[in-house]
mmCIF file of C-alpha atoms and ligand atoms in Angstrom:
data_model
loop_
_atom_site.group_PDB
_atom_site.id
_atom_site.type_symbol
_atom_site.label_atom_id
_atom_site.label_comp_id
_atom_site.label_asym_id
_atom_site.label_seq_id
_atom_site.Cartn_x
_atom_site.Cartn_y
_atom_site.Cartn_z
ATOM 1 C CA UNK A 1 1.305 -36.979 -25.196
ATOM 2 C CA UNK A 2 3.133 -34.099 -23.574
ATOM 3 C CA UNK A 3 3.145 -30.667 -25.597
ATOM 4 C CA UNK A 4 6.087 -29.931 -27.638
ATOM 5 C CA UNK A 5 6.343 -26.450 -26.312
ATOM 6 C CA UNK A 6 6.423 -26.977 -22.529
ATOM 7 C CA UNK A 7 9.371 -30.390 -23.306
ATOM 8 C CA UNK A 8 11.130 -27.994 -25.233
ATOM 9 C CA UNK A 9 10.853 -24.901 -21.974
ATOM 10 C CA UNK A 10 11.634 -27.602 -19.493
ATOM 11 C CA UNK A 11 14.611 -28.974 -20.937
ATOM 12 C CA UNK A 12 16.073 -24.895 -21.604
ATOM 13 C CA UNK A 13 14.813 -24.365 -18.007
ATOM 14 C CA UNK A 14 17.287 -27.735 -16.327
ATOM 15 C CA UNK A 15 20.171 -25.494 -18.137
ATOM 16 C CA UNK A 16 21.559 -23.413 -15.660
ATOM 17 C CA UNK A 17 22.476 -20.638 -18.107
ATOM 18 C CA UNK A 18 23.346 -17.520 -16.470
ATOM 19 C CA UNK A 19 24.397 -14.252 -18.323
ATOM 20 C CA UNK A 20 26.283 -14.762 -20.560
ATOM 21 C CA UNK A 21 27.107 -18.773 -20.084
ATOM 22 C CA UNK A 22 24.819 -20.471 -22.303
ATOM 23 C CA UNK A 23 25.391 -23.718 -20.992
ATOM 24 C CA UNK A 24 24.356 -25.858 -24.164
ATOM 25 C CA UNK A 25 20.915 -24.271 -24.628
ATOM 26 C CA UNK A 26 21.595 -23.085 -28.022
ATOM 27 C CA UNK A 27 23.095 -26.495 -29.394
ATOM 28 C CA UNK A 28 19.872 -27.765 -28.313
ATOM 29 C CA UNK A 29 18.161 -25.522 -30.280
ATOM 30 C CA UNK A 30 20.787 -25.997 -33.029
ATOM 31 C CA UNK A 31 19.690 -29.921 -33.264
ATOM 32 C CA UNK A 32 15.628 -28.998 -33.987
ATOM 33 C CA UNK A 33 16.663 -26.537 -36.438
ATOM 34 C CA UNK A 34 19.012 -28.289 -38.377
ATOM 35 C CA UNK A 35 15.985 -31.018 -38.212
ATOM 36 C CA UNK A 36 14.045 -29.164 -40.291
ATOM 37 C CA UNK A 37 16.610 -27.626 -42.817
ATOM 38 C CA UNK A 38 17.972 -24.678 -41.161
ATOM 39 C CA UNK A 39 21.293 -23.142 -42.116
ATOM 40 C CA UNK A 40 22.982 -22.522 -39.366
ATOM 41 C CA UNK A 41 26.040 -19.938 -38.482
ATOM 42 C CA UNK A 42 27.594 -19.905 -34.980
ATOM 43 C CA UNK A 43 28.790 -16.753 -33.829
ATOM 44 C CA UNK A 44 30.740 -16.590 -30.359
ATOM 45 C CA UNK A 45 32.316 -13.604 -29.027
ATOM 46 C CA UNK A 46 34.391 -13.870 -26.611
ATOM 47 C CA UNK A 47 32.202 -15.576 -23.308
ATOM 48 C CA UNK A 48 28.684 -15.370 -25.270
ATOM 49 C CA UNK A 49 27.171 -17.826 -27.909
ATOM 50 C CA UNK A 50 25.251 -16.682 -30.376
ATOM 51 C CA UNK A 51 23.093 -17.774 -33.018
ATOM 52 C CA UNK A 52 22.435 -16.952 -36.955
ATOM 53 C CA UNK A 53 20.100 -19.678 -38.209
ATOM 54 C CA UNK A 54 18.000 -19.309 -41.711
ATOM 55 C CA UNK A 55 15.530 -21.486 -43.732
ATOM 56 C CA UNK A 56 14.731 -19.700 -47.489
ATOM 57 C CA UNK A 57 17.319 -18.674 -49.866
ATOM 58 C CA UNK A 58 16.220 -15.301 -50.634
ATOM 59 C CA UNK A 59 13.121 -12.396 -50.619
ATOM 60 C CA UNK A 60 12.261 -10.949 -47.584
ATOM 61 C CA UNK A 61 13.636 -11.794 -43.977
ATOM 62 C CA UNK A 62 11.584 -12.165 -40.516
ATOM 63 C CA UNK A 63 13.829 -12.714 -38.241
ATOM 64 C CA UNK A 64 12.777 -14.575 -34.280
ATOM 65 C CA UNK A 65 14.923 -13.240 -31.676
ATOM 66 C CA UNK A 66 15.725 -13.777 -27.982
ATOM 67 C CA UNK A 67 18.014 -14.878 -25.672
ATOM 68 C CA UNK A 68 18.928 -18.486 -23.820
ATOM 69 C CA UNK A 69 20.694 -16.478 -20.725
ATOM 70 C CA UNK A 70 19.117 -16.173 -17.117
ATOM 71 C CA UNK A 71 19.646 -13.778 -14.741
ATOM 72 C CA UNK A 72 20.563 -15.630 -11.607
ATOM 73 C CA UNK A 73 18.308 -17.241 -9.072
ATOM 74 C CA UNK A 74 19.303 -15.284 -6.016
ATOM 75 C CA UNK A 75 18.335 -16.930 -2.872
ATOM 76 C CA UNK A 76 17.750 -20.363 -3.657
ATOM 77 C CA UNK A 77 16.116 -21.363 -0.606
ATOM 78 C CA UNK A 78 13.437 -19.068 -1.247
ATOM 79 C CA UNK A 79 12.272 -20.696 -4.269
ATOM 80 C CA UNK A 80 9.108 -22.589 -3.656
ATOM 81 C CA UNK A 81 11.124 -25.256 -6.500
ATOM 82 C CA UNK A 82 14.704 -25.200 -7.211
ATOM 83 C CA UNK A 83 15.206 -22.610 -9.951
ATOM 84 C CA UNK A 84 16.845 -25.033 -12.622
ATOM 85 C CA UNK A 85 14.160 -27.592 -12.063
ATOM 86 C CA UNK A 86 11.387 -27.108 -13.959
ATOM 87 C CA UNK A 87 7.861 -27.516 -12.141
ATOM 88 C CA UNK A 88 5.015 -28.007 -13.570
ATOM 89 C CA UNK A 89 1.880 -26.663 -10.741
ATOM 90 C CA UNK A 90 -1.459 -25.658 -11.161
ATOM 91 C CA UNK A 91 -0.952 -25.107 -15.027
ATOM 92 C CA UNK A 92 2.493 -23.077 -14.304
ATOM 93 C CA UNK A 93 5.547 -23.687 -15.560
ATOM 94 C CA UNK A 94 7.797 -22.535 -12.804
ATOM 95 C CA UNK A 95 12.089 -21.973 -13.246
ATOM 96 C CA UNK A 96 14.551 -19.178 -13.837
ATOM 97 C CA UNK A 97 14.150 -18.158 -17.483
ATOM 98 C CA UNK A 98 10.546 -19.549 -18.030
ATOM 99 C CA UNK A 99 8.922 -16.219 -18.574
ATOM 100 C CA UNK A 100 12.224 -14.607 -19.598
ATOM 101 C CA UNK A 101 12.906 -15.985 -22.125
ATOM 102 C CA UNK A 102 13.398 -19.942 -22.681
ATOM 103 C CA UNK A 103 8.882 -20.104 -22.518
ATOM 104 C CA UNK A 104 9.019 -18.134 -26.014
ATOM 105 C CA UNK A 105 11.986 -19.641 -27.350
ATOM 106 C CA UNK A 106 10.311 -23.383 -27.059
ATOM 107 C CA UNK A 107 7.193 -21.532 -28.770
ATOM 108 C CA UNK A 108 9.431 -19.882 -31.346
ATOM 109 C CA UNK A 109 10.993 -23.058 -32.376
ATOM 110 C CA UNK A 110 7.986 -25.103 -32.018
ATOM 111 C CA UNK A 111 6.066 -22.654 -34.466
ATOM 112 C CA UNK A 112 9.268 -23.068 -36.989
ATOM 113 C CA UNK A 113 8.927 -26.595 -36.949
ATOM 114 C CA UNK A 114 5.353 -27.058 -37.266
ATOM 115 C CA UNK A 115 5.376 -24.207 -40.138
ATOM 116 C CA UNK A 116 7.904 -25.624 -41.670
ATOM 117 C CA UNK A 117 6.674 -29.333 -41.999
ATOM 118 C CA UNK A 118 3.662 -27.257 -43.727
ATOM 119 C CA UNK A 119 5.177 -25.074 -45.886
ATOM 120 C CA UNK A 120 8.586 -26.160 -46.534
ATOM 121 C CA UNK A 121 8.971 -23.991 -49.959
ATOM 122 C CA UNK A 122 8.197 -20.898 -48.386
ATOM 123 C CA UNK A 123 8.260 -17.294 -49.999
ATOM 124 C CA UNK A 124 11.028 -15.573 -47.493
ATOM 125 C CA UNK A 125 13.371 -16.328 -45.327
ATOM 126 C CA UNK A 126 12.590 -17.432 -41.682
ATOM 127 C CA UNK A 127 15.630 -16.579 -39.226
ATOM 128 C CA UNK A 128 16.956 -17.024 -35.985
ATOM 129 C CA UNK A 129 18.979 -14.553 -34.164
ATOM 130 C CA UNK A 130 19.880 -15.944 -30.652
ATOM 131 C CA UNK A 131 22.545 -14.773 -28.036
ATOM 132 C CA UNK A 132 23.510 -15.677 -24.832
ATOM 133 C CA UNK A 133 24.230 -12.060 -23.724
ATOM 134 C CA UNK A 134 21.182 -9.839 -23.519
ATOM 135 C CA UNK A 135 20.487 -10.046 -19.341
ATOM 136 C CA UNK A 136 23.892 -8.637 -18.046
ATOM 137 C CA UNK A 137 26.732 -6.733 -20.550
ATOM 138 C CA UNK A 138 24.847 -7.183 -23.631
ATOM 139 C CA UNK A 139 28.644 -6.492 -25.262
ATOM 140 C CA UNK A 140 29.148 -9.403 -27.305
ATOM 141 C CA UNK A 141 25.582 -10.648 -28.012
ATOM 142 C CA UNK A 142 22.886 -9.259 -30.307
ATOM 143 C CA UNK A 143 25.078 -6.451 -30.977
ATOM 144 C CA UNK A 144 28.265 -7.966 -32.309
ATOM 145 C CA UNK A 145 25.792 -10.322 -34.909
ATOM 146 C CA UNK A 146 23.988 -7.163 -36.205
ATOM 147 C CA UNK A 147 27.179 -5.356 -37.057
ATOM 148 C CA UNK A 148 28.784 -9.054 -38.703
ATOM 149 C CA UNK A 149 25.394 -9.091 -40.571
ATOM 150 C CA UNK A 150 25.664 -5.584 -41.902
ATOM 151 C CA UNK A 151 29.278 -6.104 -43.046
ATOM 152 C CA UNK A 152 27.732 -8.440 -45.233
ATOM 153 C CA UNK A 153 25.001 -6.680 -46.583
ATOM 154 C CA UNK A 154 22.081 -9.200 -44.672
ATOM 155 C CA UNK A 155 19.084 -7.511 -44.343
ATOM 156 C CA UNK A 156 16.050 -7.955 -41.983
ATOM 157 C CA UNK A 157 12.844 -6.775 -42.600
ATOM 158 C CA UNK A 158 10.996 -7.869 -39.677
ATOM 159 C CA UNK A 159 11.624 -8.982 -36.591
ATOM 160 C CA UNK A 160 9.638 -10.657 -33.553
ATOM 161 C CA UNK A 161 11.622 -10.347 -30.044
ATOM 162 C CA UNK A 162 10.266 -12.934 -27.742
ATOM 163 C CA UNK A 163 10.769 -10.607 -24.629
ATOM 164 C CA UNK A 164 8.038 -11.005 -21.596
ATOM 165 C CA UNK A 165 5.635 -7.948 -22.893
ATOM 166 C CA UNK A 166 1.899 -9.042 -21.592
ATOM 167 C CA UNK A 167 1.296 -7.831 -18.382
ATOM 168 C CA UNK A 168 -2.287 -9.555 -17.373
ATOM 169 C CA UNK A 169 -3.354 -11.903 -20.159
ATOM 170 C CA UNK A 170 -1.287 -12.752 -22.713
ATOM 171 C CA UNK A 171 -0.866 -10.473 -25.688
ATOM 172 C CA UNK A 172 -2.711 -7.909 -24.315
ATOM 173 C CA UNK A 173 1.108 -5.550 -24.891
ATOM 174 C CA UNK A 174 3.153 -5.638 -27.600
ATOM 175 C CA UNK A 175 6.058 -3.212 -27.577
ATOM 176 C CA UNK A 176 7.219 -1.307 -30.613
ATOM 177 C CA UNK A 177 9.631 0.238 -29.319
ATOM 178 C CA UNK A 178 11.901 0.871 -26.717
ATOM 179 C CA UNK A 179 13.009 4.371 -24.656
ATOM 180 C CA UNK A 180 17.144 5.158 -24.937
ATOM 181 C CA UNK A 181 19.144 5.098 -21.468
ATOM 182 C CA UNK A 182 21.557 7.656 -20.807
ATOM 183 C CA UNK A 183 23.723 7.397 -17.658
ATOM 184 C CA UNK A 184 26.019 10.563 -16.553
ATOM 185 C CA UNK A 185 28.713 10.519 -13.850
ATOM 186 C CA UNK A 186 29.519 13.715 -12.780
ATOM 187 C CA UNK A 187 31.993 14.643 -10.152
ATOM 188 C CA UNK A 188 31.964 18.747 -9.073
ATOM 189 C CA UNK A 189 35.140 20.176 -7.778
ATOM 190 C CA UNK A 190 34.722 22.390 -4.310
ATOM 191 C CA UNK A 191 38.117 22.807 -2.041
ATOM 192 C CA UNK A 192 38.046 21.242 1.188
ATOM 193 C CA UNK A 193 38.670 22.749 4.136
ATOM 194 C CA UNK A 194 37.886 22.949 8.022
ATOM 195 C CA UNK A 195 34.031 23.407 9.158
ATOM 196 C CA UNK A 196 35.057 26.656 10.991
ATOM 197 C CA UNK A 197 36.787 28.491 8.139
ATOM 198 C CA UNK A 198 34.415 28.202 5.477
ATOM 199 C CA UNK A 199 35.942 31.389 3.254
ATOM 200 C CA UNK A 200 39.284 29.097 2.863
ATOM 201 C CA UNK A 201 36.836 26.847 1.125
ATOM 202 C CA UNK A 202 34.474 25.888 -1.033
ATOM 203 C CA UNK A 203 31.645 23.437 -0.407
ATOM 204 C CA UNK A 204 30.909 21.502 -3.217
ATOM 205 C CA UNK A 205 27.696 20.410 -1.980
ATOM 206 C CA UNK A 206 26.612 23.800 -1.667
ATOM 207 C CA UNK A 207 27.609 24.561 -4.923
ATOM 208 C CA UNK A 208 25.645 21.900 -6.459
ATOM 209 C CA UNK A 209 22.434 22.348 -4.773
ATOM 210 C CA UNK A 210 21.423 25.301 -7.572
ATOM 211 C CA UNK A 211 22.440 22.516 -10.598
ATOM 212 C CA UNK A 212 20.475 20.046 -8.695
ATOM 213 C CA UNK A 213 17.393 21.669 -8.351
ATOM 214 C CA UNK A 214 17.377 22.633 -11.900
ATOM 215 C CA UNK A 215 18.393 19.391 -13.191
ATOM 216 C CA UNK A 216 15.613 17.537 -10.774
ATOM 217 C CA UNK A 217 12.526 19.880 -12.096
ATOM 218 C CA UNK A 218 13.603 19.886 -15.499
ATOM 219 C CA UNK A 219 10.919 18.821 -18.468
ATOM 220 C CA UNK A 220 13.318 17.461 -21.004
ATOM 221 C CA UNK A 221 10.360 17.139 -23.404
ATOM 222 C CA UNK A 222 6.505 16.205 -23.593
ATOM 223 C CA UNK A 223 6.911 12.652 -25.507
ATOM 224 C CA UNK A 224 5.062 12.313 -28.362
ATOM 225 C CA UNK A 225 2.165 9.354 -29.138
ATOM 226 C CA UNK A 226 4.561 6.790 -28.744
ATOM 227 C CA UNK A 227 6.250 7.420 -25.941
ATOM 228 C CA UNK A 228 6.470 8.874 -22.373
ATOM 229 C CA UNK A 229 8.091 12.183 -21.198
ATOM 230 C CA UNK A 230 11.547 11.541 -21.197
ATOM 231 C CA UNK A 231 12.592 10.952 -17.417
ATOM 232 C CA UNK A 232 15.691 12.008 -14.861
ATOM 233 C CA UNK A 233 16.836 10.201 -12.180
ATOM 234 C CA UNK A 234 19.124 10.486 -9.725
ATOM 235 C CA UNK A 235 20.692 7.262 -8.738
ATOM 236 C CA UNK A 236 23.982 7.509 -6.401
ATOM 237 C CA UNK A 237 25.094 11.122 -5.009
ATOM 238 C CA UNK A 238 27.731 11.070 -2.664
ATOM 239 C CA UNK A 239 30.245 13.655 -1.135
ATOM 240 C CA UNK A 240 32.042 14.380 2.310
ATOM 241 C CA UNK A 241 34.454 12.032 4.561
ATOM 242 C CA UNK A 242 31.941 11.146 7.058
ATOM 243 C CA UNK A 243 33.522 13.679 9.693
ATOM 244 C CA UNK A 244 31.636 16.246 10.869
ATOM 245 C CA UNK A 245 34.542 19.507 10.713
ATOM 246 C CA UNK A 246 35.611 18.792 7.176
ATOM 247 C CA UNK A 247 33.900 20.742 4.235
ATOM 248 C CA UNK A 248 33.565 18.507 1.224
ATOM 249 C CA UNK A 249 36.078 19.075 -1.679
ATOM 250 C CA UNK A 250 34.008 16.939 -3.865
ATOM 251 C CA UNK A 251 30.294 16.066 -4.852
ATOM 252 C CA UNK A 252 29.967 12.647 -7.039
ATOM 253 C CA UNK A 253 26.435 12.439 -8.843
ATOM 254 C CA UNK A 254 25.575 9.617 -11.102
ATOM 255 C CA UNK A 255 21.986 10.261 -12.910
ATOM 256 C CA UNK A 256 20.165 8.374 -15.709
ATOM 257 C CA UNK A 257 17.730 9.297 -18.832
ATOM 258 C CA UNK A 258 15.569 7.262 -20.272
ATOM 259 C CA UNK A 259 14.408 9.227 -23.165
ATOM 260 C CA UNK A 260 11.892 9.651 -25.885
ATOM 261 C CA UNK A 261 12.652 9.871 -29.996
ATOM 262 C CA UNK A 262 11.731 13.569 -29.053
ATOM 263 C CA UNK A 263 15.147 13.997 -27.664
ATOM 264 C CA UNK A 264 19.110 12.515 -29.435
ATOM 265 C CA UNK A 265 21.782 11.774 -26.955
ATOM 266 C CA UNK A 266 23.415 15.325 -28.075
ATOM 267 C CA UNK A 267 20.620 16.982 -27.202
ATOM 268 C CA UNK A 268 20.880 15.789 -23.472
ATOM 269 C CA UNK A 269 24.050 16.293 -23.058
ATOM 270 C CA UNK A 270 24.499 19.897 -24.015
ATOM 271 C CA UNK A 271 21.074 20.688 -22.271
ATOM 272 C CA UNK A 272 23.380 19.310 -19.124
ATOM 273 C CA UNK A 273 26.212 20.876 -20.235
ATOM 274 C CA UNK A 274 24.394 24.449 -20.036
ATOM 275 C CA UNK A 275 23.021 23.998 -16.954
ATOM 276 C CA UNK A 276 26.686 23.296 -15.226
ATOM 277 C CA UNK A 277 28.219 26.446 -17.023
ATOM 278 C CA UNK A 278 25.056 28.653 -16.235
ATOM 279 C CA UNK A 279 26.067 27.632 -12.600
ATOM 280 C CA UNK A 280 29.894 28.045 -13.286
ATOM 281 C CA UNK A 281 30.449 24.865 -11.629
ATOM 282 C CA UNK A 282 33.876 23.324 -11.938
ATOM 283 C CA UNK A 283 33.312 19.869 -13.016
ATOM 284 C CA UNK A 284 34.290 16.851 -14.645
ATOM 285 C CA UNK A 285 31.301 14.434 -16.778
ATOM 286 C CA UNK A 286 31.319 11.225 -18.389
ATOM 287 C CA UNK A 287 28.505 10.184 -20.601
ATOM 288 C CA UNK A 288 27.770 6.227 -20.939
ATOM 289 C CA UNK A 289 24.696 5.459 -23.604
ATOM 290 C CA UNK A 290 23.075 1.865 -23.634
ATOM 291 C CA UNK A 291 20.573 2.392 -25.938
ATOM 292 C CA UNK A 292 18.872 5.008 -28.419
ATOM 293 C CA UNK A 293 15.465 5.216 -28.516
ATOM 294 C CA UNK A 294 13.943 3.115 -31.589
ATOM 295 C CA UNK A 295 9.828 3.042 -32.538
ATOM 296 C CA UNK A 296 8.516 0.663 -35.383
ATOM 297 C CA UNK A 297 5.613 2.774 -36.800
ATOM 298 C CA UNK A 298 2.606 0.999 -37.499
ATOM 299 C CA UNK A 299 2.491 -0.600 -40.833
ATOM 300 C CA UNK A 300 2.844 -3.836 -42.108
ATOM 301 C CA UNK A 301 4.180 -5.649 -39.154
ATOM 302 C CA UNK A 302 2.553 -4.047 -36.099
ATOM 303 C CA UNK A 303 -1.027 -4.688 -38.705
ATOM 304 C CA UNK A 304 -0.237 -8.651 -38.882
ATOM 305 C CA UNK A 305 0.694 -8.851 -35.429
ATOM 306 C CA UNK A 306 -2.291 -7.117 -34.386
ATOM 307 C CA UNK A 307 -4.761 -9.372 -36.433
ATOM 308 C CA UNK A 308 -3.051 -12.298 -35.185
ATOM 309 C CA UNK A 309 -3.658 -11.651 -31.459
ATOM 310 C CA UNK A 310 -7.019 -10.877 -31.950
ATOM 311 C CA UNK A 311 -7.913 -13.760 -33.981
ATOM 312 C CA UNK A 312 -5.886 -16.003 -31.134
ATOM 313 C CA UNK A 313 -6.837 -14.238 -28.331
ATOM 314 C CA UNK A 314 -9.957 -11.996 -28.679
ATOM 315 C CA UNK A 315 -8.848 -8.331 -27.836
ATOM 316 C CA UNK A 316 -6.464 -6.152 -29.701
ATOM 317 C CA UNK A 317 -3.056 -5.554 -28.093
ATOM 318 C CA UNK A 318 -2.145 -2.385 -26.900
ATOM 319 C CA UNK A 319 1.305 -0.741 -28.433
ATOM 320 C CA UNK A 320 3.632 0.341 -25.406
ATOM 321 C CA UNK A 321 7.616 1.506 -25.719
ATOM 322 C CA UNK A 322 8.017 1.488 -21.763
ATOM 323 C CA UNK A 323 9.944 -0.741 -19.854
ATOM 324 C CA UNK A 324 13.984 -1.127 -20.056
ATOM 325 C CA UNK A 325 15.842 -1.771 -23.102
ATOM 326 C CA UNK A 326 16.155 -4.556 -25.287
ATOM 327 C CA UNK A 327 17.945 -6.046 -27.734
ATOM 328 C CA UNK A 328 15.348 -4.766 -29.801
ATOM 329 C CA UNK A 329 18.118 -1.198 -29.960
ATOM 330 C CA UNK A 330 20.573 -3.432 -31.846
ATOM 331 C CA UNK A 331 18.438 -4.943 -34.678
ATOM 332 C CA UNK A 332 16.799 -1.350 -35.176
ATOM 333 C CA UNK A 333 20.042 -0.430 -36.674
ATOM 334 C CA UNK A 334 19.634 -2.480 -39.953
ATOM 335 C CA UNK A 335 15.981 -0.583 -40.327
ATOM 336 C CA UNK A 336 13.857 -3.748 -39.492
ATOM 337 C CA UNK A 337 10.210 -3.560 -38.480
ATOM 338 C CA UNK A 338 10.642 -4.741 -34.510
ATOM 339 C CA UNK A 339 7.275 -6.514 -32.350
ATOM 340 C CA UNK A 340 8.530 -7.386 -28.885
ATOM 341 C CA UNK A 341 5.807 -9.998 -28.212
ATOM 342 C CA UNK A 342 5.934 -12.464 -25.499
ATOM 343 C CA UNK A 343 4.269 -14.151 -21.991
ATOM 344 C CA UNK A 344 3.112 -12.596 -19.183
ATOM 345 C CA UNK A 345 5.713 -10.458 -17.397
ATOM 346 C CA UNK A 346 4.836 -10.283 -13.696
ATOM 347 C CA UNK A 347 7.346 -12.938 -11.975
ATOM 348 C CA UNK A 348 10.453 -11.746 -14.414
ATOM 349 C CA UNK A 349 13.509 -11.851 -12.330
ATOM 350 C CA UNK A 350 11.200 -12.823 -9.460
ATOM 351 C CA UNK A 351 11.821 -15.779 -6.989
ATOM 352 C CA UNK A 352 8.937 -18.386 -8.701
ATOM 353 C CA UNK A 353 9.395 -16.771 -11.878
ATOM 354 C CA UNK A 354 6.626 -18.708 -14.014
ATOM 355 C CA UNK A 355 4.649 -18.682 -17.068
ATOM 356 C CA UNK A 356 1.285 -20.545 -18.002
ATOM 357 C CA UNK A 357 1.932 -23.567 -19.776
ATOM 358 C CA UNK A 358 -1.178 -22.625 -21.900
ATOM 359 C CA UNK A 359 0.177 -18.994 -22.436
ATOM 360 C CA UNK A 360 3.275 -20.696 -23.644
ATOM 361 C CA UNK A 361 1.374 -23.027 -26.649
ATOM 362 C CA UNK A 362 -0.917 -19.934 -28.050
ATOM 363 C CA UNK A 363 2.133 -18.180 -27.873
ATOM 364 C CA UNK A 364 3.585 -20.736 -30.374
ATOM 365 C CA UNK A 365 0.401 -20.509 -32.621
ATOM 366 C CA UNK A 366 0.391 -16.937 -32.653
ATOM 367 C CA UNK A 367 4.096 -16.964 -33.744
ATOM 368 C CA UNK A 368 3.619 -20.048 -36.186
ATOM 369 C CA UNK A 369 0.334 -17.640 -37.523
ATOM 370 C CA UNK A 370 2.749 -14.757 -38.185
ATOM 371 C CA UNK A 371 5.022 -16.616 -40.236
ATOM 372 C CA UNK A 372 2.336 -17.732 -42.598
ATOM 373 C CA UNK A 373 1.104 -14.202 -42.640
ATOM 374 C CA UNK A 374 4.718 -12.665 -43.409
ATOM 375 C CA UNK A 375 6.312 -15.588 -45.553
ATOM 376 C CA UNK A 376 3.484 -17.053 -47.414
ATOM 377 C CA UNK A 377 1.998 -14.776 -50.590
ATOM 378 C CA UNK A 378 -1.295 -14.434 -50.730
HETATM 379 ZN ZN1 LIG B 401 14.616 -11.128 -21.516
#
């Protein structure tokens, strides 16, 4: 008999669902929850699907989330296995998406299923939040569905993201949070003029280099026990025409923060802000945030989780907020515990991204263990 989780991953994997097409992964998952007596709300925005999908009437919510969307394959030909084929070798799984993230969505469901057919008068409710928009714009995804759900007063208590988290056996990272990414593009005005007559001008290179330096050794803050300094980078700079004679009138920086709970978005900016005025620089900044920093404190959630691993697995998982961002940031908003708990993460976005089929089923009886933990009283 073939394991229900690795069907389920193989027949998500054949869909070639690239951000933000879904290409009929969700109605796939529609048909096993509406097997097993799932409401279910479809959401679409725009060029994204999305998912609402509950089983319980009332009491407290934990909510499953991920995503059916790939990034894309990139070279094909350099895929040991075409990437929308799924491969089964040496234990691996191997396809776009099987690590990130259509492996923990077959374990999710899987775990609903089985829990259900146990339990089917639960305490709780057990939900589904699914989009097809977390791997590119993330505009009309997980972040249009929190905002419907707040309009109408939903609430979520806790949440498991099925993100890629392990890094060398599985469960061995959870995240509980997530830093906030801050991108600035800032353009300084010089006056361009000829090589030879530099007092007609003024270099805006030259003019930047003091900023620069400041900005680059910077300590925005010291983290805290959750989470890393908060970190600049530099990303693009650019300035001059290429010609050797012509002083640049112009000096185009784009830099990125990915930044602690120490720190808001204000913060950052008018620490920037002062820095450009100390230097009297004549410039022009736009400020673009993708994420504020969230942290689920330990408690209730991060406990069960925890106990879960370790009963499943043997070791205790560590708690880590590094990494990018998630769609973790959106559900944060409507003041839900978050775990970010899924496979190992080492081929994500990889040519031969892959996941181990056994990974994939103590994933799904991990999961399936957390709902009895959550929804069941004791
Ligand atoms: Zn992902």
């Amino acid at each position: 008999m073939i394991c229900p989780v690795l069907k389920l991953a193989q027949q998500l994997i054949q869909q070639p669902s690239v951000s933000p097409n879904d290409h009929g992964c969700q109605t796939i998952l529609i048909n096993r929850l509406k097997k097993i007596g799932f409401s279910i709300e479809v959401m679409p925005f725009d060029d994204t699907a999305n998912l609402w999908a509950y089983h319980g009437e009332q009491g407290e919510t934990l909510v499953f989330a991920g995503h059916t969307d790939v990034v894309p394959a990139g070279a094909t030909q350099n895929w040991r296995y075409p990437p929308f084929t799924p491969t089964l070798n040496n234990g691996l799984l191997y396809g776009r998406g099987a690590a990130d993230m259509k492996g923990s969505l077959a374990a999710m469901i899987v775990a609903a299923e089985r829990f259900i057919i146990d339990f089917p008068n639960h305490a709780g409710r057990l939900a589904f939040l699914i989009t097809s928009d977390e791997e590119a714009k993330a505009t009309n995804g997980t972040v249009k569905v929190v905002d419907k759900l707040m309009m109408r007063n939903e609430q979520i208590d806790y949440c498991i993201v099925g993100e890629p988290t392990s890094q060398v056996k599985l469960g061995d990272i959870i995240k509980n949070g997530r830093r906030g990414s801050l991108t600035a593009k800032l353009t300084v005005q010089g006056i361009q003029g000829h090589i030879a007559y530099p007092h007609l001008a003024n270099n805006a290179i030259h003019s930047s280099l003091p900023f620069l330096n400041e900005l680059v050794n910077k300590k925005w803050d010291d983290g805290n026990a959750f989470f890393p300094p908060t970190s600049m980078q530099i990303s693009n700079i650019h300035a001059g025409t290429g010609s050797n004679n012509i002083i640049p009138g112009e000096l185009v920086i784009q830099f990125n923060f990915r930044f602690s709970t120490e720190l808001t978005e204000q913060q950052i900016r008018q620490q920037v802000e002062t820095i450009l005025k100390k230097y009297q620089l004549n410039y022009k900044i736009e400020w673009s945030l993708s994420g504020h920093p969230f942290l689920t404190e330990k408690g209730k959630l991060i406990n069960i989780v925890s106990q879960v691993i370790a009963q499943y697995c043997g070791y205790q998982p560590q708690l880590s907020t590094d990494g990018g961002t998630s769609d973790g940031r959106f559900i944060a908003k409507m003041g839900a515990q978050i775990v970010e708990l899924g496979p190992i993460n080492e081929t994500i976005h990889k040519v031969d991204e892959c996941v181990s089929v056994v990974d994939l089923q103590q994933l799904s009886l991990i999961y399936q263990q957390i709902m009895q933990k959550i929804l069941l009283p004791a």
